[in-house]
Tab-separated table of C-alpha atoms in Angstrom:
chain	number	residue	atom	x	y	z
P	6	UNK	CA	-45.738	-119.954	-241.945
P	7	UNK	CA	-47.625	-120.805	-238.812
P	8	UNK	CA	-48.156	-117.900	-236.443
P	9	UNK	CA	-45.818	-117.913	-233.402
P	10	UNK	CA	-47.910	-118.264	-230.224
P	11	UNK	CA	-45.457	-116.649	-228.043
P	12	UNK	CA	-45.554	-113.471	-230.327
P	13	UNK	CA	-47.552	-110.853	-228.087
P	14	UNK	CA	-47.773	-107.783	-231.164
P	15	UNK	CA	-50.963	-106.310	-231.536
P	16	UNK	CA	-49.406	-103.836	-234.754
P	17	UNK	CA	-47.303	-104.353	-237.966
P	18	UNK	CA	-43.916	-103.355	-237.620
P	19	UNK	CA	-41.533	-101.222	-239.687
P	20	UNK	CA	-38.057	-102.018	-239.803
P	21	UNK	CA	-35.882	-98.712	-239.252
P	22	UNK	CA	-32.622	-97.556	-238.304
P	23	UNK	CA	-32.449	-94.668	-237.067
P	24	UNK	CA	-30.302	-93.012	-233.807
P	25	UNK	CA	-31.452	-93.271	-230.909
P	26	UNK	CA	-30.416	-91.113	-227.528
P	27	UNK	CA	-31.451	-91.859	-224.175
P	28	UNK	CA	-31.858	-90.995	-220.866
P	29	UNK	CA	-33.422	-92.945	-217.624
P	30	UNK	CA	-35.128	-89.907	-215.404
P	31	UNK	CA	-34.545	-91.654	-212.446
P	32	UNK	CA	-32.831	-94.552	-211.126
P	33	UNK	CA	-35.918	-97.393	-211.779
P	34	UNK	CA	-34.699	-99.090	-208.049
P	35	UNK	CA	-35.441	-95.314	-206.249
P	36	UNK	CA	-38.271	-94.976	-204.749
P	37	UNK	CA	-38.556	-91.688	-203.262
P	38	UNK	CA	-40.339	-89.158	-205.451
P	39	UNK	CA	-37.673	-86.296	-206.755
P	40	UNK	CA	-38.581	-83.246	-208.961
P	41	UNK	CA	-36.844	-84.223	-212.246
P	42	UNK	CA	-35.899	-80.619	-213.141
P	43	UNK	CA	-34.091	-80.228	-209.601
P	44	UNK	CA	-32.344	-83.255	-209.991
P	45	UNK	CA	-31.489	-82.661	-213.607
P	46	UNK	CA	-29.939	-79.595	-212.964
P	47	UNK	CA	-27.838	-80.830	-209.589
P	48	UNK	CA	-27.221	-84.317	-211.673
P	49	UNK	CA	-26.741	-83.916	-215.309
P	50	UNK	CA	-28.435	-87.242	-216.707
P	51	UNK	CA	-26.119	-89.344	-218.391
P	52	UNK	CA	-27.291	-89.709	-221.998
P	53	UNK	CA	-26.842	-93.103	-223.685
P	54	UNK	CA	-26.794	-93.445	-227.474
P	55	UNK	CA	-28.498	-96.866	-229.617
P	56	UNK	CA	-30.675	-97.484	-232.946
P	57	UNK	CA	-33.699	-98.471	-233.674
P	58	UNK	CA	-34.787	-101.878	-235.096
P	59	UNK	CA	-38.570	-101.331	-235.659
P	60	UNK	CA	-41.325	-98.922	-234.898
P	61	UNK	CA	-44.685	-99.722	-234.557
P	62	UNK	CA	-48.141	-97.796	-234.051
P	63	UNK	CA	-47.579	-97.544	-230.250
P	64	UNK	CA	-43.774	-99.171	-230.017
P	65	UNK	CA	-40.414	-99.077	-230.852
P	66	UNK	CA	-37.459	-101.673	-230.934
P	67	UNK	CA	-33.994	-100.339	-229.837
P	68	UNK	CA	-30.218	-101.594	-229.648
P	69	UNK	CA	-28.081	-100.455	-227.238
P	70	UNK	CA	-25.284	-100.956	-224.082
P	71	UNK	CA	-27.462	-100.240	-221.325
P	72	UNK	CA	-29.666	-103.213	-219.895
P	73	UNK	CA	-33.262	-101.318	-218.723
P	74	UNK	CA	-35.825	-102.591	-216.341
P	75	UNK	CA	-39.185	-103.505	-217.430
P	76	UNK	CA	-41.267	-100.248	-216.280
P	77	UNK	CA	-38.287	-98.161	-216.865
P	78	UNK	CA	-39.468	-94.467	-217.818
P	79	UNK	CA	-37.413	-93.348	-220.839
P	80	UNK	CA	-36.768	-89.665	-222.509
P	81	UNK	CA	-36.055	-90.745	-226.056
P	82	UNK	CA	-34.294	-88.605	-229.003
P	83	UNK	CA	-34.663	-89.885	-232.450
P	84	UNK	CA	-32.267	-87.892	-234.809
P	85	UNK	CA	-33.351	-88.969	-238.464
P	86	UNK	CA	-30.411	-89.020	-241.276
P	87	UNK	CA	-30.259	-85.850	-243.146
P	88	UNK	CA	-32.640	-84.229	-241.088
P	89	UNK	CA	-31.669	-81.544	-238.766
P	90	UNK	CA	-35.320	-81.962	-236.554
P	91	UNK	CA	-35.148	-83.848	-233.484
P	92	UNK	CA	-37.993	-86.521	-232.289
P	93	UNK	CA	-38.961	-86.369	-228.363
P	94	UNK	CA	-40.547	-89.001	-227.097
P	95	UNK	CA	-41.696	-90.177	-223.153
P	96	UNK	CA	-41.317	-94.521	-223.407
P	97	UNK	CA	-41.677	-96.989	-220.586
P	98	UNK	CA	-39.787	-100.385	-220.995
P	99	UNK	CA	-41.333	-103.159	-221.876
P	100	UNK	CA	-38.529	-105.595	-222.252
P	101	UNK	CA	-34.750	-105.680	-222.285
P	102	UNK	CA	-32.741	-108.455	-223.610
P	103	UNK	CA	-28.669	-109.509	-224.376
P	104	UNK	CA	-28.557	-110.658	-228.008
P	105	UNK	CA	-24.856	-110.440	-227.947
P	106	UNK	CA	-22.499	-113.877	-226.463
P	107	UNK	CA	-22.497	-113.753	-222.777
P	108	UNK	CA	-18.875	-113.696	-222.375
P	109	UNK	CA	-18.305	-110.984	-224.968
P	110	UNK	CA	-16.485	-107.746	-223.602
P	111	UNK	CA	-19.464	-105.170	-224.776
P	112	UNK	CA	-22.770	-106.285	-223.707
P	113	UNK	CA	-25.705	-105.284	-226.536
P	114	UNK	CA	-29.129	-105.330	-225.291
P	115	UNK	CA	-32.385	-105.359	-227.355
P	116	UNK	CA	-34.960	-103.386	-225.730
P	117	UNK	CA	-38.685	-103.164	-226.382
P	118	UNK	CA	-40.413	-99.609	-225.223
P	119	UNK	CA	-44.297	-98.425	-225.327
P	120	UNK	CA	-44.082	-94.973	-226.517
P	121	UNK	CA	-46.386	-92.516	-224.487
P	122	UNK	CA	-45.720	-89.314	-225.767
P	123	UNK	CA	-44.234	-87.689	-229.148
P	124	UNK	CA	-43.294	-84.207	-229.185
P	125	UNK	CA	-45.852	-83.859	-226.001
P	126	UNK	CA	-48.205	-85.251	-227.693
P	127	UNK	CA	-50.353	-88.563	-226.239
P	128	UNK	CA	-49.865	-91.721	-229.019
P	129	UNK	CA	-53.023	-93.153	-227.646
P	130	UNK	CA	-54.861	-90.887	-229.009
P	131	UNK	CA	-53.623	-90.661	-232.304
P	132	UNK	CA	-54.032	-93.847	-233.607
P	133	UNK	CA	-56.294	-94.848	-236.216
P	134	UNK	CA	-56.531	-97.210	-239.149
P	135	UNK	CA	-55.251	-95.423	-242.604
P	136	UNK	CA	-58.284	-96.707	-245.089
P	137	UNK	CA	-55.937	-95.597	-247.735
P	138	UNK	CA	-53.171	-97.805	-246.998
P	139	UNK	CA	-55.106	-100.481	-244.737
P	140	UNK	CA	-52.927	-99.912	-242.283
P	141	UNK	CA	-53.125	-99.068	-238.248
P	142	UNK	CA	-50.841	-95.609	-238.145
P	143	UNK	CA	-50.286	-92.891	-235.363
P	144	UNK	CA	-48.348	-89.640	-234.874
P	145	UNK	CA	-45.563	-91.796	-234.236
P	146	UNK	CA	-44.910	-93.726	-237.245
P	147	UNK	CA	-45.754	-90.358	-238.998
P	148	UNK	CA	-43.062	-88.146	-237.185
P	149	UNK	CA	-40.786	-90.950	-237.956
P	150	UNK	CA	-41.531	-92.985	-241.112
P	151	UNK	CA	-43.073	-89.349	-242.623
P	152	UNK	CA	-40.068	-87.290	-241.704
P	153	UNK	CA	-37.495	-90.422	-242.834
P	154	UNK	CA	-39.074	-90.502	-246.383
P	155	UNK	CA	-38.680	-87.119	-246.513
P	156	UNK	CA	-35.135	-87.372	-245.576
P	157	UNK	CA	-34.306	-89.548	-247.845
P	158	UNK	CA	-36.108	-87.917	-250.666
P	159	UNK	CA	-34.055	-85.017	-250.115
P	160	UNK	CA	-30.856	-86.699	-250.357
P	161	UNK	CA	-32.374	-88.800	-253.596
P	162	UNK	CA	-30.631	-86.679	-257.075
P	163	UNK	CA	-33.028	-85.095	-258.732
P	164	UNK	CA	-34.144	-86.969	-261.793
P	165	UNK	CA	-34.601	-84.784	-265.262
């Protein structure tokens, strides 16, 4: 298969599916600067609910109702199946596209998001290459591909 030269991914990705809640911080079109935790507590933010695709070193893939602006800040909640811990992350919108028929009732938008921050913690910095695995990995596929496997293995029957 001949490489698509459109294709812009730096880093494998990992196909998941996994729940994913969202907020948007502040309306992308606003530009006056508001303290979040003012405005969060006179505005509730309205949280939106999609899954995940595919996660990547730095990245992750999403499915949802909500069209969002490229350069959108997102507040992201990953709740893993059978797991009762909770995944923060800080994103910014990369892309946002309708995959579902134009004239169809509920619009479903793909969206594309560089993850900044995991559990306050900066992915940029914790990337590296696994020479184990030969594979680039960061504290985000860990948090998520790490704490999914372990999921699952608790839910596997135990063999005897």
């Amino acid at each position: 298969m001949t490489p698509d030269p459109q294709d812009k991914r730096l880093h494998e990705r990992f196909d998941t599916t996994v729940q994913v809640h969202f907020t948007l911080p502040y309306d992308f079109r606003t530009e006056v600067d508001f303290t979040l935790e003012r405005e969060r507590s006179v505005h509730p933010l309205p949280k939106h609910i999609g899954f995940s695709r595919n996660i990547s070193v730095k990245g992750l893939c999403f499915e949802s109702d909500q069209k969002i602006e490229p350069g959108q800040s997102l507040w992201l909640e990953l709740h893993l199946p059978h797991d009762q811990n909770v995944i923060y992350m800080q994103a910014e919108s990369r892309w946002s596209d309708l995959i579902s028929p134009p004239e169809a009732d509920r619009k479903t938008f793909l969206t594309g998001a560089e993850v900044k921050l995991v559990d306050g913690e900066q992915v940029d910095t914790t990337v590296y290459f696994d020479e184990k695995y030969h594979v680039m990995w960061s504290q985000l596929l860990e948090r998520v591909l790490g704490g999914f496997a372990k999921a699952c293995k608790k839910r596997s029957p135990e063999r005897s």
